[in-house]
Short mmCIF file of C-alpha atoms in Angstrom, two decimals:
data_model
loop_
_atom_site.label_atom_id
_atom_site.label_comp_id
_atom_site.label_asym_id
_atom_site.label_seq_id
_atom_site.Cartn_x
_atom_site.Cartn_y
_atom_site.Cartn_z
CA ASP A 1 17.91 20.55 -55.48
CA THR A 2 18.20 22.74 -52.13
CA SER A 3 14.58 23.85 -52.51
CA LEU A 4 13.27 20.31 -51.70
CA ARG A 5 15.17 20.19 -48.36
CA PRO A 6 12.79 22.19 -46.26
CA ALA A 7 9.87 20.19 -47.45
CA ALA A 8 11.69 16.93 -46.77
CA ARG A 9 12.48 17.96 -43.21
CA ARG A 10 8.79 18.71 -42.81
CA ASP A 11 7.73 15.29 -44.16
CA LEU A 12 10.16 13.57 -41.66
CA ARG A 13 8.70 15.24 -38.60
CA PRO A 14 5.61 12.83 -38.29
CA ALA A 15 7.98 9.84 -38.58
CA ARG A 16 10.21 11.23 -35.77
CA LEU A 17 7.25 11.81 -33.56
CA ALA A 18 5.96 8.32 -34.29
CA ARG A 19 9.30 6.81 -33.34
CA ARG A 20 9.39 9.09 -30.27
CA HIS A 21 5.88 8.05 -29.11
CA SER A 22 6.72 4.35 -29.71
CA SER A 23 9.84 4.42 -27.82
CA GLY A 24 8.15 6.28 -24.89
CA THR A 25 5.44 3.39 -24.81
CA MET A 26 8.06 0.77 -24.97
CA ALA A 27 10.12 2.46 -22.07
CA TRP A 28 6.84 2.71 -19.98
CA GLY A 29 6.08 -0.82 -20.40
CA GLY A 30 9.85 -2.02 -20.34
CA ASN A 31 9.72 -3.64 -16.81
CA SER A 32 7.67 -6.39 -15.28
CA ALA A 33 5.68 -3.82 -12.86
CA ASN A 34 4.60 -1.55 -15.76
CA ALA A 35 3.83 -4.66 -18.04
CA LYS A 36 1.34 -5.88 -15.20
CA VAL A 37 -0.35 -2.63 -15.02
CA MET A 38 -0.70 -2.58 -18.82
CA SER A 39 -2.10 -6.09 -18.85
CA ILE A 40 -4.72 -5.06 -16.30
CA TYR A 41 -5.52 -1.90 -18.31
CA ASN A 42 -6.09 -4.03 -21.46
CA THR A 43 -8.81 -6.13 -19.42
CA LEU A 44 -10.77 -3.06 -18.58
CA ASP A 45 -13.83 -1.47 -20.23
CA PRO A 46 -13.88 1.52 -20.37
CA LYS A 47 -10.08 1.86 -20.37
CA PRO A 48 -8.81 4.64 -17.81
CA LYS A 49 -6.11 6.42 -19.68
CA GLU A 50 -4.85 7.92 -16.30
CA LEU A 51 -3.95 4.36 -15.18
CA ILE A 52 -1.07 4.07 -17.59
CA GLN A 53 0.17 7.72 -17.38
CA SER A 54 2.33 7.26 -14.40
CA PRO A 55 5.55 5.36 -14.89
CA SER A 56 5.85 4.80 -11.13
CA ARG A 57 2.45 3.07 -10.85
CA ARG A 58 2.72 -0.38 -9.40
CA PHE A 59 0.15 -3.30 -9.19
CA LEU A 60 -0.13 -4.69 -5.64
CA LYS A 61 -3.25 -6.85 -5.16
CA GLU A 62 -6.34 -8.28 -6.76
CA GLY A 63 -9.27 -9.97 -5.18
CA PRO A 64 -12.96 -10.24 -4.91
CA ALA A 65 -15.25 -8.08 -2.74
CA ILE A 66 -18.77 -7.06 -2.59
CA LEU A 67 -19.90 -3.52 -3.24
CA TRP A 68 -23.24 -2.06 -1.87
CA ASN A 69 -25.34 -0.60 -4.73
CA ASP A 70 -27.25 2.42 -3.62
CA ARG A 71 -29.56 2.75 -6.63
CA GLU A 72 -30.71 -1.07 -6.45
CA CYS A 73 -30.24 -1.37 -2.77
CA LYS A 74 -28.43 -4.62 -3.04
CA LYS A 75 -24.97 -6.13 -2.73
CA LYS A 76 -22.95 -6.73 -6.06
CA ASP A 77 -19.99 -9.08 -6.54
CA ARG A 78 -16.99 -7.00 -7.66
CA VAL A 79 -13.29 -7.42 -8.11
CA LEU A 80 -10.69 -4.91 -6.51
CA PHE A 81 -7.44 -4.02 -8.21
CA LEU A 82 -5.13 -2.36 -5.81
CA PHE A 83 -2.15 -0.19 -7.13
CA ASN A 84 0.30 1.72 -5.04
CA ASP A 85 -1.82 4.90 -5.51
CA VAL A 86 -4.87 3.77 -7.14
CA LEU A 87 -7.91 1.38 -6.38
CA LEU A 88 -10.21 0.11 -9.03
CA ILE A 89 -13.49 -1.58 -8.48
CA ALA A 90 -14.63 -3.57 -11.52
CA LYS A 91 -17.41 -6.05 -12.49
CA ARG A 92 -16.42 -9.22 -14.02
CA LEU A 93 -18.20 -9.42 -17.45
CA ASN A 94 -20.51 -12.46 -18.13
CA GLY A 95 -18.78 -15.47 -19.61
CA SER A 96 -15.20 -13.94 -19.28
CA LYS A 97 -12.46 -14.45 -16.84
CA LEU A 98 -10.32 -11.66 -18.14
CA LYS A 99 -12.63 -8.84 -18.97
CA TYR A 100 -14.11 -6.32 -16.62
CA ARG A 101 -16.30 -3.42 -16.51
CA LEU A 102 -14.76 -0.56 -14.70
CA ARG A 103 -17.17 0.94 -12.07
CA VAL A 104 -15.13 2.89 -9.65
CA TYR A 105 -11.58 4.77 -9.87
CA ILE A 106 -10.32 5.96 -6.50
CA THR A 107 -7.02 7.80 -6.06
CA LEU A 108 -5.58 6.70 -2.81
CA ARG A 109 -4.30 9.75 -0.82
CA LYS A 110 -4.49 11.15 2.71
CA ALA A 111 -7.98 12.57 2.05
CA VAL A 112 -9.31 9.03 1.72
CA ASN A 113 -10.39 7.27 4.86
CA ILE A 114 -10.71 3.46 5.35
CA VAL A 115 -13.31 2.67 8.03
CA ASP A 116 -13.83 -0.66 9.78
CA VAL A 117 -17.55 -0.91 10.60
CA ASN A 118 -17.59 -2.90 13.76
CA ASP A 119 -21.03 -2.16 15.06
CA GLY A 120 -23.12 -2.70 11.92
CA PRO A 121 -25.38 -5.73 11.30
CA ASP A 122 -22.70 -7.35 8.94
CA PRO A 123 -19.20 -8.02 10.49
CA THR A 124 -17.63 -8.00 7.10
CA GLU A 125 -18.58 -4.47 6.22
CA PHE A 126 -15.97 -1.67 5.70
CA ARG A 127 -16.07 1.75 4.06
CA ILE A 128 -13.83 3.80 1.66
CA MET A 129 -14.71 7.35 2.43
CA ALA A 130 -13.39 9.46 -0.40
CA PRO A 131 -13.80 13.28 -0.61
CA THR A 132 -16.82 13.14 -2.82
CA LYS A 133 -18.47 9.70 -2.10
CA THR A 134 -18.48 6.96 0.51
CA PHE A 135 -18.19 3.51 -0.94
CA VAL A 136 -19.62 0.55 1.20
CA LEU A 137 -17.90 -2.81 0.79
CA PHE A 138 -17.87 -6.17 2.39
CA GLY A 139 -15.22 -8.91 2.49
CA ARG A 140 -16.29 -12.46 1.88
CA THR A 141 -15.12 -13.17 5.44
CA VAL A 142 -14.01 -10.98 8.36
CA GLY A 143 -10.52 -12.12 7.78
CA GLU A 144 -10.67 -10.98 4.09
CA LYS A 145 -12.07 -7.56 5.22
CA LYS A 146 -9.25 -6.90 7.71
CA LYS A 147 -6.68 -7.77 5.04
CA TRP A 148 -8.40 -5.22 2.59
CA ILE A 149 -8.52 -2.48 5.37
CA ARG A 150 -4.81 -3.23 6.26
CA TRP A 151 -3.75 -3.14 2.49
CA LEU A 152 -5.61 -0.10 1.75
CA GLN A 153 -4.51 2.07 4.72
CA ASN A 154 -0.90 0.86 4.33
CA THR A 155 -1.04 1.93 0.71
CA ILE A 156 -2.32 5.39 1.62
CA ASP A 157 0.39 5.58 4.32
CA HIS A 158 3.16 4.35 1.86
CA LYS A 159 3.95 1.40 4.18
CA PRO A 160 4.57 -2.25 3.17
CA LEU A 161 1.21 -3.96 2.46
CA ASP A 162 1.43 -6.36 5.39
CA TYR A 163 2.59 -3.74 7.89
CA ASP A 164 0.48 -4.30 11.12
CA PRO A 165 0.64 -1.35 13.46
CA ALA A 166 -0.55 -3.55 16.51
CA ALA A 167 2.18 -6.08 15.88
CA ALA A 168 4.73 -3.28 15.40
CA ALA A 169 3.57 -1.53 18.64
CA ALA A 170 3.89 -4.85 20.52
CA THR A 171 7.30 -5.56 19.09
CA ALA A 172 8.36 -2.04 20.17
CA ALA A 173 7.03 -2.48 23.54
CA ALA A 174 8.79 -5.77 24.01
CA THR A 175 12.02 -4.46 22.75
CA LYS A 176 11.63 -1.38 25.23
CA LYS A 177 10.95 -3.81 28.15
CA ALA A 178 13.96 -5.90 27.20
CA ASN A 179 16.20 -2.89 27.08
CA SER A 180 14.97 -1.62 30.41
CA LYS A 181 15.75 -5.03 31.98
CA LYS A 182 19.34 -4.95 30.42
CA LYS A 183 19.79 -1.49 31.80
CA ALA A 184 18.54 -2.42 35.14
CA ALA A 185 20.73 -5.60 35.22
CA ALA A 186 23.76 -3.40 34.29
CA VAL A 187 23.01 -0.80 37.09
CA ASP A 188 22.73 -3.69 39.64
CA SER A 189 26.01 -5.10 38.37
CA ASP A 190 27.86 -1.57 38.75
CA ASP A 191 26.23 -1.52 42.40
CA GLU A 192 27.74 -4.86 43.20
CA SER A 193 31.08 -3.85 41.98
CA ASP A 194 31.20 -0.71 44.07
CA ASP A 195 30.10 -2.75 47.23
CA ALA A 196 33.02 -5.43 46.57
CA TYR A 197 35.37 -2.40 46.31
CA SER A 198 34.11 -0.73 49.47
CA ASP A 199 34.56 -4.19 51.42
CA ASP A 200 38.17 -4.35 50.15
CA ASP A 201 38.75 -0.78 51.51
CA ASP A 202 37.25 -1.79 54.85
CA ASP A 203 39.52 -4.92 54.99
CA ASP A 204 42.61 -2.77 54.14
CA SER A 205 41.57 -0.26 56.71
CA ASP A 206 41.31 -3.10 59.50
CA GLU A 207 44.66 -4.51 58.52
CA SER A 208 46.27 -1.22 58.73
CA ASP A 209 44.80 -0.83 62.23
CA ASP A 210 46.13 -4.15 63.12
CA ASP A 211 49.53 -3.06 62.14
CA ASP A 212 49.48 -0.02 64.14
CA SER A 213 48.56 -1.80 67.37
#
């Protein structure tokens, strides 16, 4: 009965949409990078939907840090989850190693500044200055603080996590110096060749004079 066909097609639409949604979800989580993002997403409460909306999002680092709580005027233990474009600051739930209360969601972009506080009373302090709020954090050690500053800044600048500007500058300076020495040595070598050629010319000139006499 042809009168049933339009209704049948309408009935199939939800099934098609469901399959499309399912295949899209599987495609998003189909590689190890996305699977890691999804696994972290599943440990968070509340769950930030925007965390799993970008197929290009990659997990980079996870580690402990300390966040200054303005309302209570005290330090709080927190866990940082760093992605290639996002930083999450979460609280580990009591009695659970794999459940976290999400406290802060920061989109990492050029408008976010990472500041090393060198003149403060605590040498482990650093700050994340977002457009709408500044977050005061502390590493457990000065070394950990410096690592987080480098990781965060490199993420914002789209550079490798362990890229070190100071080391890169030193390497570039050393390379430039070595190239300058090579160039100077090459110039000296050319000068010596010219002098030898001139000496030969002088000798030929002397022999010619002797022959004439």
